[in-house]
PDB file of C-alpha atoms and ligand atoms in Angstrom:
ATOM      1  CA  MET A 272     -14.938  -9.899  -9.630  1.00 65.00           C
ATOM      2  CA  LYS A 273     -15.989  -9.455 -13.241  1.00 86.00           C
ATOM      3  CA  LYS A 274     -15.603  -5.757 -14.008  1.00 97.00           C
ATOM      4  CA  ILE A 275     -12.929  -4.092 -11.944  1.00 98.00           C
ATOM      5  CA  LEU A 276     -11.990  -0.424 -11.534  1.00 98.00           C
ATOM      6  CA  VAL A 277      -8.625   0.440  -9.982  1.00 98.00           C
ATOM      7  CA  ILE A 278      -8.504   4.026  -8.704  1.00 98.00           C
ATOM      8  CA  GLY A 279      -4.895   5.241  -8.521  1.00 98.00           C
ATOM      9  CA  SER A 280      -3.466   3.079 -11.329  1.00 98.00           C
ATOM     10  CA  ALA A 281      -0.391   5.257 -11.742  1.00 97.00           C
ATOM     11  CA  GLY A 282       0.605   4.977  -8.075  1.00 96.00           C
ATOM     12  CA  GLN A 283       3.162   2.614  -6.576  1.00 96.00           C
ATOM     13  CA  ILE A 284       0.745  -0.261  -5.878  1.00 98.00           C
ATOM     14  CA  GLY A 285      -1.752   0.489  -8.684  1.00 98.00           C
ATOM     15  CA  THR A 286       1.058   0.179 -11.241  1.00 98.00           C
ATOM     16  CA  GLU A 287       1.594  -3.463 -10.330  1.00 98.00           C
ATOM     17  CA  LEU A 288      -1.936  -4.341  -9.244  1.00 98.00           C
ATOM     18  CA  VAL A 289      -3.534  -3.525 -12.629  1.00 98.00           C
ATOM     19  CA  PRO A 290      -1.317  -5.917 -14.674  1.00 98.00           C
ATOM     20  CA  ALA A 291      -1.788  -8.668 -12.055  1.00 98.00           C
ATOM     21  CA  LEU A 292      -5.576  -8.235 -12.143  1.00 98.00           C
ATOM     22  CA  ARG A 293      -5.603  -8.124 -15.956  1.00 98.00           C
ATOM     23  CA  LYS A 294      -3.615 -11.369 -16.052  1.00 98.00           C
ATOM     24  CA  GLU A 295      -6.093 -13.065 -13.752  1.00 97.00           C
ATOM     25  CA  PHE A 296      -9.425 -11.574 -14.874  1.00 97.00           C
ATOM     26  CA  GLY A 297      -8.768 -10.519 -18.486  1.00 97.00           C
ATOM     27  CA  ASN A 298      -7.481  -7.243 -19.953  1.00 97.00           C
ATOM     28  CA  GLU A 299     -10.969  -6.124 -20.960  1.00 97.00           C
ATOM     29  CA  ASN A 300     -12.278  -6.552 -17.398  1.00 98.00           C
ATOM     30  CA  VAL A 301      -9.895  -4.218 -15.568  1.00 98.00           C
ATOM     31  CA  ILE A 302     -10.267  -0.457 -16.034  1.00 98.00           C
ATOM     32  CA  ALA A 303      -7.278   1.650 -14.987  1.00 98.00           C
ATOM     33  CA  GLY A 304      -8.473   4.816 -13.241  1.00 98.00           C
ATOM     34  CA  TYR A 305      -5.946   7.643 -13.063  1.00 98.00           C
ATOM     35  CA  HIS A 306      -5.968  11.315 -12.188  1.00 95.00           C
ATOM     36  CA  ASN A 307      -2.807  13.457 -11.968  1.00 88.00           C
ATOM     37  CA  LYS A 308      -0.294  11.048 -13.446  1.00 94.00           C
ATOM     38  CA  ILE A 309      -0.560   8.803 -16.545  1.00 96.00           C
ATOM     39  CA  PRO A 310      -0.103   5.049 -15.892  1.00 96.00           C
ATOM     40  CA  ILE A 311       2.915   3.193 -17.356  1.00 96.00           C
ATOM     41  CA  ASP A 312       2.871   1.982 -21.001  1.00 96.00           C
ATOM     42  CA  GLU A 313       2.236  -1.629 -19.967  1.00 96.00           C
ATOM     43  CA  ILE A 314      -1.114  -0.482 -18.510  1.00 97.00           C
ATOM     44  CA  LYS A 315      -1.865   2.021 -21.297  1.00 96.00           C
ATOM     45  CA  ASN A 316      -1.351  -0.597 -23.977  1.00 97.00           C
ATOM     46  CA  SER A 317      -3.192  -3.502 -22.429  1.00 97.00           C
ATOM     47  CA  GLY A 318      -6.689  -2.239 -21.630  1.00 97.00           C
ATOM     48  CA  SER A 319      -9.092   0.629 -20.935  1.00 97.00           C
ATOM     49  CA  MET A 320      -8.152   3.702 -18.905  1.00 98.00           C
ATOM     50  CA  GLU A 321     -10.420   6.429 -17.520  1.00 98.00           C
ATOM     51  CA  ILE A 322      -9.798   9.645 -15.616  1.00 98.00           C
ATOM     52  CA  VAL A 323     -11.181   9.019 -12.122  1.00 98.00           C
ATOM     53  CA  ASN A 324     -10.823  11.466  -9.245  1.00 98.00           C
ATOM     54  CA  ALA A 325     -12.348   9.934  -6.114  1.00 98.00           C
ATOM     55  CA  LEU A 326     -13.273  13.455  -4.968  1.00 98.00           C
ATOM     56  CA  ASP A 327     -15.580  13.779  -8.006  1.00 98.00           C
ATOM     57  CA  LYS A 328     -18.411  11.447  -7.049  1.00 98.00           C
ATOM     58  CA  GLN A 329     -20.423  12.063 -10.228  1.00 98.00           C
ATOM     59  CA  GLY A 330     -17.405  11.351 -12.435  1.00 98.00           C
ATOM     60  CA  LEU A 331     -16.769   8.138 -10.506  1.00 98.00           C
ATOM     61  CA  GLU A 332     -20.395   7.108 -10.835  1.00 98.00           C
ATOM     62  CA  ASN A 333     -20.289   7.726 -14.616  1.00 98.00           C
ATOM     63  CA  VAL A 334     -17.307   5.371 -15.027  1.00 98.00           C
ATOM     64  CA  VAL A 335     -18.977   2.757 -12.800  1.00 98.00           C
ATOM     65  CA  LYS A 336     -22.143   2.837 -14.957  1.00 98.00           C
ATOM     66  CA  LYS A 337     -20.255   2.967 -18.284  1.00 98.00           C
ATOM     67  CA  TYR A 338     -18.413  -0.316 -17.552  1.00 98.00           C
ATOM     68  CA  ASN A 339     -20.924  -1.950 -15.206  1.00 98.00           C
ATOM     69  CA  ILE A 340     -18.238  -2.071 -12.505  1.00 98.00           C
ATOM     70  CA  ASP A 341     -18.756  -4.598  -9.674  1.00 98.00           C
ATOM     71  CA  THR A 342     -15.394  -4.246  -7.883  1.00 98.00           C
ATOM     72  CA  ILE A 343     -13.328  -1.183  -6.943  1.00 98.00           C
ATOM     73  CA  PHE A 344      -9.752  -1.150  -5.647  1.00 98.00           C
ATOM     74  CA  HIS A 345      -9.448   2.367  -4.205  1.00 98.00           C
ATOM     75  CA  MET A 346      -5.668   2.871  -4.090  1.00 98.00           C
ATOM     76  CA  ALA A 347      -5.442   6.707  -4.251  1.00 97.00           C
ATOM     77  CA  SER A 348      -4.100   8.249  -1.056  1.00 96.00           C
ATOM     78  CA  LEU A 349      -1.694  10.821   0.393  1.00 96.00           C
ATOM     79  CA  LEU A 350       0.984   9.044   2.466  1.00 97.00           C
ATOM     80  CA  SER A 351       2.390   9.870   5.904  1.00 97.00           C
ATOM     81  CA  ALA A 352       5.148  12.418   5.194  1.00 97.00           C
ATOM     82  CA  ALA A 353       3.121  14.193   2.484  1.00 97.00           C
ATOM     83  CA  GLY A 354       0.179  14.251   4.893  1.00 98.00           C
ATOM     84  CA  GLU A 355       2.247  16.016   7.564  1.00 97.00           C
ATOM     85  CA  LYS A 356       3.185  18.691   5.031  1.00 97.00           C
ATOM     86  CA  ASN A 357      -0.443  19.199   4.021  1.00 98.00           C
ATOM     87  CA  PRO A 358      -2.856  17.789   6.622  1.00 98.00           C
ATOM     88  CA  ASP A 359      -5.959  19.450   5.100  1.00 98.00           C
ATOM     89  CA  LEU A 360      -5.303  17.889   1.708  1.00 98.00           C
ATOM     90  CA  ALA A 361      -4.602  14.505   3.343  1.00 98.00           C
ATOM     91  CA  TRP A 362      -7.948  14.632   5.132  1.00 98.00           C
ATOM     92  CA  ASP A 363      -9.784  15.695   1.983  1.00 98.00           C
ATOM     93  CA  VAL A 364      -8.253  13.110  -0.385  1.00 97.00           C
ATOM     94  CA  ASN A 365      -8.111  10.211   2.073  1.00 98.00           C
ATOM     95  CA  MET A 366     -11.479  10.659   3.809  1.00 98.00           C
ATOM     96  CA  ASN A 367     -13.780  12.341   1.313  1.00 98.00           C
ATOM     97  CA  GLY A 368     -12.416  10.161  -1.502  1.00 98.00           C
ATOM     98  CA  LEU A 369     -13.140   7.014   0.519  1.00 98.00           C
ATOM     99  CA  LYS A 370     -16.625   8.254   1.490  1.00 98.00           C
ATOM    100  CA  ASN A 371     -17.479   8.836  -2.187  1.00 98.00           C
ATOM    101  CA  VAL A 372     -16.246   5.356  -3.131  1.00 98.00           C
ATOM    102  CA  LEU A 373     -18.271   3.746  -0.328  1.00 98.00           C
ATOM    103  CA  ASP A 374     -21.401   5.712  -1.299  1.00 98.00           C
ATOM    104  CA  VAL A 375     -21.084   4.700  -4.952  1.00 98.00           C
ATOM    105  CA  ALA A 376     -20.447   1.100  -3.806  1.00 98.00           C
ATOM    106  CA  LYS A 377     -23.567   1.167  -1.624  1.00 98.00           C
ATOM    107  CA  GLU A 378     -25.735   2.483  -4.448  1.00 98.00           C
ATOM    108  CA  ASN A 379     -24.352   0.067  -7.069  1.00 98.00           C
ATOM    109  CA  LYS A 380     -23.672  -3.101  -5.012  1.00 97.00           C
ATOM    110  CA  ILE A 381     -19.918  -2.961  -5.531  1.00 98.00           C
ATOM    111  CA  GLN A 382     -17.225  -4.868  -3.633  1.00 98.00           C
ATOM    112  CA  VAL A 383     -14.487  -2.508  -2.384  1.00 98.00           C
ATOM    113  CA  PHE A 384     -10.819  -2.886  -1.459  1.00 98.00           C
ATOM    114  CA  TRP A 385      -9.347  -0.026   0.555  1.00 98.00           C
ATOM    115  CA  PRO A 386      -5.806   0.069   1.956  1.00 98.00           C
ATOM    116  CA  SER A 387      -5.182   0.921   5.580  1.00 98.00           C
ATOM    117  CA  SER A 388      -1.627   0.983   6.951  1.00 98.00           C
ATOM    118  CA  ILE A 389       0.635   0.380   9.940  1.00 98.00           C
ATOM    119  CA  ALA A 390       0.171   4.166  10.286  1.00 98.00           C
ATOM    120  CA  ALA A 391      -3.166   3.423  11.987  1.00 98.00           C
ATOM    121  CA  PHE A 392      -1.040   2.569  15.043  1.00 98.00           C
ATOM    122  CA  GLY A 393       0.626   5.207  17.185  1.00 98.00           C
ATOM    123  CA  PRO A 394       3.048   5.796  20.046  1.00 98.00           C
ATOM    124  CA  THR A 395       0.751   4.176  22.622  1.00 98.00           C
ATOM    125  CA  THR A 396       0.406   0.927  20.621  1.00 98.00           C
ATOM    126  CA  PRO A 397       2.587  -2.062  21.654  1.00 98.00           C
ATOM    127  CA  ARG A 398       5.457  -1.940  19.139  1.00 98.00           C
ATOM    128  CA  GLU A 399       6.574  -5.567  19.028  1.00 98.00           C
ATOM    129  CA  ASN A 400       4.298  -8.110  17.379  1.00 98.00           C
ATOM    130  CA  THR A 401       1.486  -5.537  17.351  1.00 98.00           C
ATOM    131  CA  PRO A 402      -1.855  -7.338  17.801  1.00 98.00           C
ATOM    132  CA  GLN A 403      -4.844  -7.071  15.473  1.00 98.00           C
ATOM    133  CA  THR A 404      -6.996  -5.458  18.134  1.00 98.00           C
ATOM    134  CA  THR A 405      -5.075  -2.832  20.046  1.00 98.00           C
ATOM    135  CA  VAL A 406      -4.756   0.882  20.803  1.00 98.00           C
ATOM    136  CA  LEU A 407      -5.228   3.057  17.690  1.00 98.00           C
ATOM    137  CA  GLU A 408      -4.004   6.548  18.615  1.00 98.00           C
ATOM    138  CA  PRO A 409      -1.856   7.703  15.662  1.00 98.00           C
ATOM    139  CA  ASN A 410      -0.163  11.097  15.778  1.00 97.00           C
ATOM    140  CA  THR A 411      -0.058  11.764  12.006  1.00 98.00           C
ATOM    141  CA  MET A 412      -2.915  13.019   9.849  1.00 98.00           C
ATOM    142  CA  TYR A 413      -2.348  10.046   7.540  1.00 98.00           C
ATOM    143  CA  GLY A 414      -2.793   7.729  10.533  1.00 98.00           C
ATOM    144  CA  VAL A 415      -5.905   9.600  11.644  1.00 98.00           C
ATOM    145  CA  THR A 416      -7.427   9.085   8.177  1.00 98.00           C
ATOM    146  CA  LYS A 417      -6.527   5.388   8.306  1.00 98.00           C
ATOM    147  CA  VAL A 418      -8.265   4.858  11.668  1.00 98.00           C
ATOM    148  CA  ALA A 419     -11.298   6.895  10.608  1.00 98.00           C
ATOM    149  CA  GLY A 420     -11.316   5.100   7.237  1.00 98.00           C
ATOM    150  CA  GLU A 421     -11.253   1.678   8.898  1.00 98.00           C
ATOM    151  CA  LEU A 422     -14.201   2.652  11.072  1.00 98.00           C
ATOM    152  CA  LEU A 423     -16.062   4.056   8.075  1.00 98.00           C
ATOM    153  CA  CYS A 424     -15.552   0.818   6.127  1.00 98.00           C
ATOM    154  CA  ASN A 425     -16.814  -1.202   9.077  1.00 98.00           C
ATOM    155  CA  TYR A 426     -19.826   1.105   9.369  1.00 98.00           C
ATOM    156  CA  TYR A 427     -20.737   0.738   5.673  1.00 98.00           C
ATOM    157  CA  PHE A 428     -20.476  -3.042   5.990  1.00 98.00           C
ATOM    158  CA  ASN A 429     -22.691  -3.228   9.079  1.00 98.00           C
ATOM    159  CA  LYS A 430     -25.213  -0.556   8.111  1.00 98.00           C
ATOM    160  CA  TYR A 431     -25.476  -1.012   4.331  1.00 98.00           C
ATOM    161  CA  GLY A 432     -23.943  -4.447   3.658  1.00 98.00           C
ATOM    162  CA  VAL A 433     -21.124  -3.060   1.470  1.00 98.00           C
ATOM    163  CA  ASP A 434     -18.612  -5.898   0.967  1.00 98.00           C
ATOM    164  CA  VAL A 435     -15.547  -3.851   1.872  1.00 98.00           C
ATOM    165  CA  ARG A 436     -12.195  -5.478   2.630  1.00 98.00           C
ATOM    166  CA  SER A 437      -8.985  -3.904   3.832  1.00 98.00           C
ATOM    167  CA  LEU A 438      -5.352  -4.536   4.776  1.00 98.00           C
ATOM    168  CA  ARG A 439      -2.994  -2.615   7.029  1.00 98.00           C
ATOM    169  CA  TYR A 440      -0.071  -2.463   4.605  1.00 98.00           C
ATOM    170  CA  PRO A 441       3.461  -2.239   5.938  1.00 98.00           C
ATOM    171  CA  GLY A 442       6.037  -0.257   3.891  1.00 98.00           C
ATOM    172  CA  ILE A 443       5.986  -1.602   0.320  1.00 98.00           C
ATOM    173  CA  ILE A 444       9.193  -2.058  -1.679  1.00 98.00           C
ATOM    174  CA  SER A 445       9.100  -2.088  -5.480  1.00 98.00           C
ATOM    175  CA  TYR A 446      11.069  -1.015  -8.558  1.00 96.00           C
ATOM    176  CA  LYS A 447       8.462  -0.177 -11.241  1.00 94.00           C
ATOM    177  CA  THR A 448       7.010   3.011  -9.760  1.00 91.00           C
ATOM    178  CA  LEU A 449       8.499   4.981  -6.905  1.00 88.00           C
ATOM    179  CA  PRO A 450       6.442   5.577  -3.799  1.00 83.00           C
ATOM    180  CA  GLY A 451       6.011   9.241  -2.938  1.00 89.00           C
ATOM    181  CA  GLY A 452       5.570  11.024   0.361  1.00 96.00           C
ATOM    182  CA  GLY A 453       5.950   8.042   2.688  1.00 97.00           C
ATOM    183  CA  THR A 454       8.156   7.351   5.709  1.00 98.00           C
ATOM    184  CA  THR A 455       9.130   3.878   4.492  1.00 98.00           C
ATOM    185  CA  ASP A 456      10.224   5.270   1.080  1.00 97.00           C
ATOM    186  CA  TYR A 457      13.878   5.097   2.163  1.00 98.00           C
ATOM    187  CA  ALA A 458      13.731   1.320   1.657  1.00 98.00           C
ATOM    188  CA  VAL A 459      13.113   1.919  -2.065  1.00 98.00           C
ATOM    189  CA  ASP A 460      15.432   4.953  -2.489  1.00 97.00           C
ATOM    190  CA  ILE A 461      18.341   3.008  -0.985  1.00 98.00           C
ATOM    191  CA  PHE A 462      18.314   0.523  -3.900  1.00 98.00           C
ATOM    192  CA  PHE A 463      18.352   3.270  -6.557  1.00 97.00           C
ATOM    193  CA  LYS A 464      21.196   5.118  -4.836  1.00 97.00           C
ATOM    194  CA  ALA A 465      23.187   1.911  -4.230  1.00 98.00           C
ATOM    195  CA  ILE A 466      23.189   1.174  -7.974  1.00 97.00           C
ATOM    196  CA  GLN A 467      23.429   4.738  -9.294  1.00 96.00           C
ATOM    197  CA  GLU A 468      25.821   6.388  -6.797  1.00 97.00           C
ATOM    198  CA  GLY A 469      27.196   3.696  -4.477  1.00 98.00           C
ATOM    199  CA  LYS A 470      26.223   5.785  -1.453  1.00 98.00           C
ATOM    200  CA  TYR A 471      23.031   6.729   0.352  1.00 98.00           C
ATOM    201  CA  THR A 472      22.061   9.311   2.949  1.00 98.00           C
ATOM    202  CA  CYS A 473      19.208   7.838   4.967  1.00 98.00           C
ATOM    203  CA  PHE A 474      16.517  10.079   6.462  1.00 98.00           C
ATOM    204  CA  LEU A 475      15.854   7.559   9.264  1.00 98.00           C
ATOM    205  CA  LYS A 476      18.212   6.368  12.012  1.00 98.00           C
ATOM    206  CA  GLU A 477      20.155   3.149  11.477  1.00 98.00           C
ATOM    207  CA  ASP A 478      18.070   1.221  14.037  1.00 98.00           C
ATOM    208  CA  ALA A 479      14.601   2.428  12.890  1.00 98.00           C
ATOM    209  CA  THR A 480      13.087  -1.017  12.425  1.00 98.00           C
ATOM    210  CA  LEU A 481       9.769  -1.039  10.545  1.00 98.00           C
ATOM    211  CA  PRO A 482       7.480  -3.696   9.034  1.00 98.00           C
ATOM    212  CA  MET A 483       7.994  -4.029   5.269  1.00 98.00           C
ATOM    213  CA  MET A 484       6.900  -6.166   2.305  1.00 98.00           C
ATOM    214  CA  TYR A 485       7.988  -6.789  -1.284  1.00 98.00           C
ATOM    215  CA  MET A 486       5.466  -5.747  -3.930  1.00 98.00           C
ATOM    216  CA  PRO A 487       4.651  -9.235  -5.307  1.00 98.00           C
ATOM    217  CA  ASP A 488       3.540 -10.243  -1.807  1.00 98.00           C
ATOM    218  CA  ALA A 489       1.491  -7.048  -1.401  1.00 98.00           C
ATOM    219  CA  VAL A 490      -0.274  -7.590  -4.737  1.00 98.00           C
ATOM    220  CA  LYS A 491      -0.977 -11.223  -3.885  1.00 98.00           C
ATOM    221  CA  ALA A 492      -2.444 -10.296  -0.479  1.00 98.00           C
ATOM    222  CA  THR A 493      -4.625  -7.616  -2.076  1.00 98.00           C
ATOM    223  CA  ILE A 494      -6.107  -9.992  -4.643  1.00 98.00           C
ATOM    224  CA  ASP A 495      -6.368 -12.917  -2.216  1.00 98.00           C
ATOM    225  CA  ILE A 496      -8.391 -11.037   0.391  1.00 98.00           C
ATOM    226  CA  MET A 497     -10.830  -9.923  -2.310  1.00 98.00           C
ATOM    227  CA  LYS A 498     -11.200 -13.502  -3.599  1.00 97.00           C
ATOM    228  CA  ALA A 499     -11.652 -15.048  -0.128  1.00 97.00           C
ATOM    229  CA  ASP A 500     -15.053 -16.705   0.359  1.00 94.00           C
ATOM    230  CA  SER A 501     -15.581 -14.675   3.479  1.00 87.00           C
ATOM    231  CA  VAL A 502     -13.591 -12.432   5.778  1.00 97.00           C
ATOM    232  CA  LYS A 503     -14.247 -11.823   9.459  1.00 97.00           C
ATOM    233  CA  ILE A 504     -12.684  -8.390   9.927  1.00 98.00           C
ATOM    234  CA  ARG A 505     -14.261  -5.379   8.197  1.00 97.00           C
ATOM    235  CA  THR A 506     -12.066  -2.689   9.702  1.00 98.00           C
ATOM    236  CA  SER A 507      -8.676  -3.863   8.353  1.00 98.00           C
ATOM    237  CA  TYR A 508      -6.461  -6.954   8.684  1.00 98.00           C
ATOM    238  CA  ASN A 509      -2.924  -6.749  10.087  1.00 98.00           C
ATOM    239  CA  LEU A 510      -0.563  -7.881   7.322  1.00 98.00           C
ATOM    240  CA  ALA A 511       3.139  -8.682   7.670  1.00 98.00           C
ATOM    241  CA  ALA A 512       6.118 -10.154   5.886  1.00 98.00           C
ATOM    242  CA  ILE A 513       9.520  -8.850   7.034  1.00 98.00           C
ATOM    243  CA  SER A 514      10.830  -6.270   9.486  1.00 98.00           C
ATOM    244  CA  PHE A 515      14.225  -4.623   9.149  1.00 98.00           C
ATOM    245  CA  SER A 516      16.160  -1.469  10.029  1.00 98.00           C
ATOM    246  CA  PRO A 517      18.079   0.786   7.595  1.00 98.00           C
ATOM    247  CA  GLU A 518      21.307  -0.793   8.843  1.00 98.00           C
ATOM    248  CA  GLU A 519      20.034  -4.308   8.130  1.00 98.00           C
ATOM    249  CA  ILE A 520      18.939  -3.549   4.577  1.00 98.00           C
ATOM    250  CA  PHE A 521      22.205  -1.663   3.967  1.00 98.00           C
ATOM    251  CA  ASN A 522      24.169  -4.750   5.063  1.00 98.00           C
ATOM    252  CA  GLU A 523      22.089  -6.971   2.803  1.00 98.00           C
ATOM    253  CA  ILE A 524      22.672  -4.712  -0.239  1.00 98.00           C
ATOM    254  CA  LYS A 525      26.384  -4.557   0.622  1.00 98.00           C
ATOM    255  CA  LYS A 526      26.609  -8.323   0.081  1.00 98.00           C
ATOM    256  CA  HIS A 527      25.912  -7.579  -3.613  1.00 98.00           C
ATOM    257  CA  ILE A 528      27.597  -4.143  -3.852  1.00 98.00           C
ATOM    258  CA  PRO A 529      30.598  -4.374  -1.479  1.00 98.00           C
ATOM    259  CA  ASP A 530      31.684  -0.713  -1.916  1.00 98.00           C
ATOM    260  CA  PHE A 531      28.252   0.669  -0.995  1.00 98.00           C
ATOM    261  CA  ILE A 532      28.381   3.243   1.824  1.00 98.00           C
ATOM    262  CA  ILE A 533      25.675   4.915   3.939  1.00 98.00           C
ATOM    263  CA  ASP A 534      25.273   7.783   6.369  1.00 98.00           C
ATOM    264  CA  TYR A 535      22.302   8.754   8.500  1.00 98.00           C
ATOM    265  CA  VAL A 536      20.738  12.227   8.638  1.00 98.00           C
ATOM    266  CA  PRO A 537      17.352  11.705  10.321  1.00 98.00           C
ATOM    267  CA  ASP A 538      14.672  14.321   9.534  1.00 98.00           C
ATOM    268  CA  PHE A 539      11.009  14.815  10.564  1.00 97.00           C
ATOM    269  CA  ARG A 540      10.166  11.346   9.260  1.00 98.00           C
ATOM    270  CA  GLN A 541      12.111   9.749  12.125  1.00 98.00           C
ATOM    271  CA  LYS A 542       9.406  10.945  14.528  1.00 98.00           C
ATOM    272  CA  ILE A 543       6.777   9.247  12.372  1.00 98.00           C
ATOM    273  CA  ALA A 544       8.817   6.011  12.279  1.00 98.00           C
ATOM    274  CA  ASP A 545       9.207   6.177  16.079  1.00 98.00           C
ATOM    275  CA  SER A 546       5.423   6.106  16.431  1.00 98.00           C
ATOM    276  CA  TRP A 547       4.944   2.947  14.325  1.00 98.00           C
ATOM    277  CA  PRO A 548       5.325  -0.745  15.214  1.00 98.00           C
ATOM    278  CA  LYS A 549       8.535  -2.659  14.633  1.00 98.00           C
ATOM    279  CA  SER A 550       6.733  -5.921  13.878  1.00 98.00           C
ATOM    280  CA  ILE A 551       3.145  -7.009  13.313  1.00 98.00           C
ATOM    281  CA  ASP A 552       1.113 -10.034  14.391  1.00 98.00           C
ATOM    282  CA  ASP A 553      -0.853 -11.006  11.269  1.00 98.00           C
ATOM    283  CA  SER A 554      -1.957 -14.435  12.485  1.00 98.00           C
ATOM    284  CA  LEU A 555      -5.640 -13.686  11.790  1.00 98.00           C
ATOM    285  CA  ALA A 556      -4.946 -12.964   8.097  1.00 98.00           C
ATOM    286  CA  ARG A 557      -2.965 -16.220   7.970  1.00 98.00           C
ATOM    287  CA  LYS A 558      -5.822 -18.120   9.621  1.00 97.00           C
ATOM    288  CA  ASP A 559      -8.901 -16.469   8.045  1.00 97.00           C
ATOM    289  CA  TRP A 560      -7.841 -16.371   4.369  1.00 98.00           C
ATOM    290  CA  ASN A 561      -4.550 -18.302   4.278  1.00 97.00           C
ATOM    291  CA  TRP A 562      -2.184 -15.354   3.901  1.00 98.00           C
ATOM    292  CA  LYS A 563       1.459 -16.359   3.375  1.00 98.00           C
ATOM    293  CA  HIS A 564       4.373 -14.195   2.273  1.00 98.00           C
ATOM    294  CA  THR A 565       7.082 -15.408  -0.083  1.00 98.00           C
ATOM    295  CA  TYR A 566       9.915 -12.873   0.103  1.00 98.00           C
ATOM    296  CA  ASP A 567      12.344 -12.513   3.013  1.00 98.00           C
ATOM    297  CA  LEU A 568      14.965  -9.744   3.142  1.00 98.00           C
ATOM    298  CA  ALA A 569      17.641 -11.703   1.232  1.00 98.00           C
ATOM    299  CA  LYS A 570      15.307 -12.868  -1.555  1.00 98.00           C
ATOM    300  CA  MET A 571      13.743  -9.428  -1.950  1.00 98.00           C
ATOM    301  CA  THR A 572      17.128  -7.665  -2.066  1.00 98.00           C
ATOM    302  CA  GLU A 573      18.424 -10.006  -4.740  1.00 98.00           C
ATOM    303  CA  ASP A 574      15.298  -9.602  -6.887  1.00 98.00           C
ATOM    304  CA  MET A 575      15.238  -5.794  -6.477  1.00 98.00           C
ATOM    305  CA  LEU A 576      18.863  -5.470  -7.545  1.00 98.00           C
ATOM    306  CA  ILE A 577      18.488  -7.765 -10.574  1.00 98.00           C
ATOM    307  CA  ASN A 578      15.404  -5.902 -11.828  1.00 97.00           C
ATOM    308  CA  LEU A 579      16.601  -2.380 -11.035  1.00 96.00           C
ATOM    309  CA  LYS A 580      19.917  -2.963 -12.781  1.00 95.00           C
ATOM    310  CA  LYS A 581      18.002  -3.937 -15.935  1.00 95.00           C
ATOM    311  CA  ILE A 582      15.983  -0.712 -15.742  1.00 92.00           C
ATOM    312  CA  LEU A 583      18.861   1.613 -14.835  1.00 91.00           C
ATOM    313  CA  ASP A 584      21.557   0.190 -17.167  1.00 80.00           C
TER     314      ASP A 584
HETATM  315  C1  AKB B 789       4.153   5.507   4.470  1.00 75.13           C
HETATM  316  O1  AKB B 789       5.345   5.381   4.763  1.00 75.13           O
HETATM  317  O2  AKB B 789       3.505   6.535   4.681  1.00 75.13           O
HETATM  318  C2  AKB B 789       3.453   4.321   3.833  1.00 75.13           C
HETATM  319  C3  AKB B 789       2.748   3.493   4.834  1.00 75.13           C
HETATM  320  C4  AKB B 789       3.508   2.657   5.789  1.00 75.13           C
HETATM  321  O3  AKB B 789       1.549   3.473   4.872  1.00 75.13           O
HETATM  322  N1  AKB B 789       4.381   3.545   3.087  1.00 75.13           N
END
């Protein structure tokens, strides 16, 4: 990795990935690609930014040539709930955007990171300790694009030798930029509402256990898999840290904010959560490239509350 382009630098993960990459590889070597939304000041003030829409292949190619890019993190995507509201757009952005990135990578010998998700699994997948190789029959458009995307990445590796690497992210929890349009977003919203209002109405049921991860772990995994000498899986690696239900995270926050209250009004996102695993077996990531997570539920909750209070006060 010498010249890196991050597509989707204003998104939830891009916002924290760009500074981490700049710290490790130098400010001048990480270009922040953005489209609809402007990245945060920390990114704006520390290095180059370019408008990059993955659906505009020529525009992408121009940026790649301008900076002599050798690595792309393609983080732009429509998430699960947003995808159910607009399946055509989800297909277009998630699939055609990825295809353009892979084609540009093939033509310019670029290493690619592309995020898959626990959404690649579906109601017929074993839900506890979900194995790496298992049934992939998702019932959301987002999930369909993740399965098709994984297969496309694998195809470009086998057919054209594109060094593409991927992770099946669980729900990601962070405080710098809000996620948007996901089913696991409640696990971020709940912290904001706990501090700002002392009460939260959850759109999932109290026992809707899902795999989750704190952002520093997600960023570390993303950089580590790209730095690994070799990887064995070219579809996408299972990746895990913690699993919890809305009730469990509520109880953990309550240890810090004793008056915090919650009620549950499940909406269409409950059906999506019902189709996803409760826990993930990521032993291959741990074995193949030494993946380890740092944050458990208690440590993450404490860190989220400390940092969010600083921002919201
Ligand atoms: C979503 O909820 O859609 C995402 C995901 C698990 O991929 N956070």
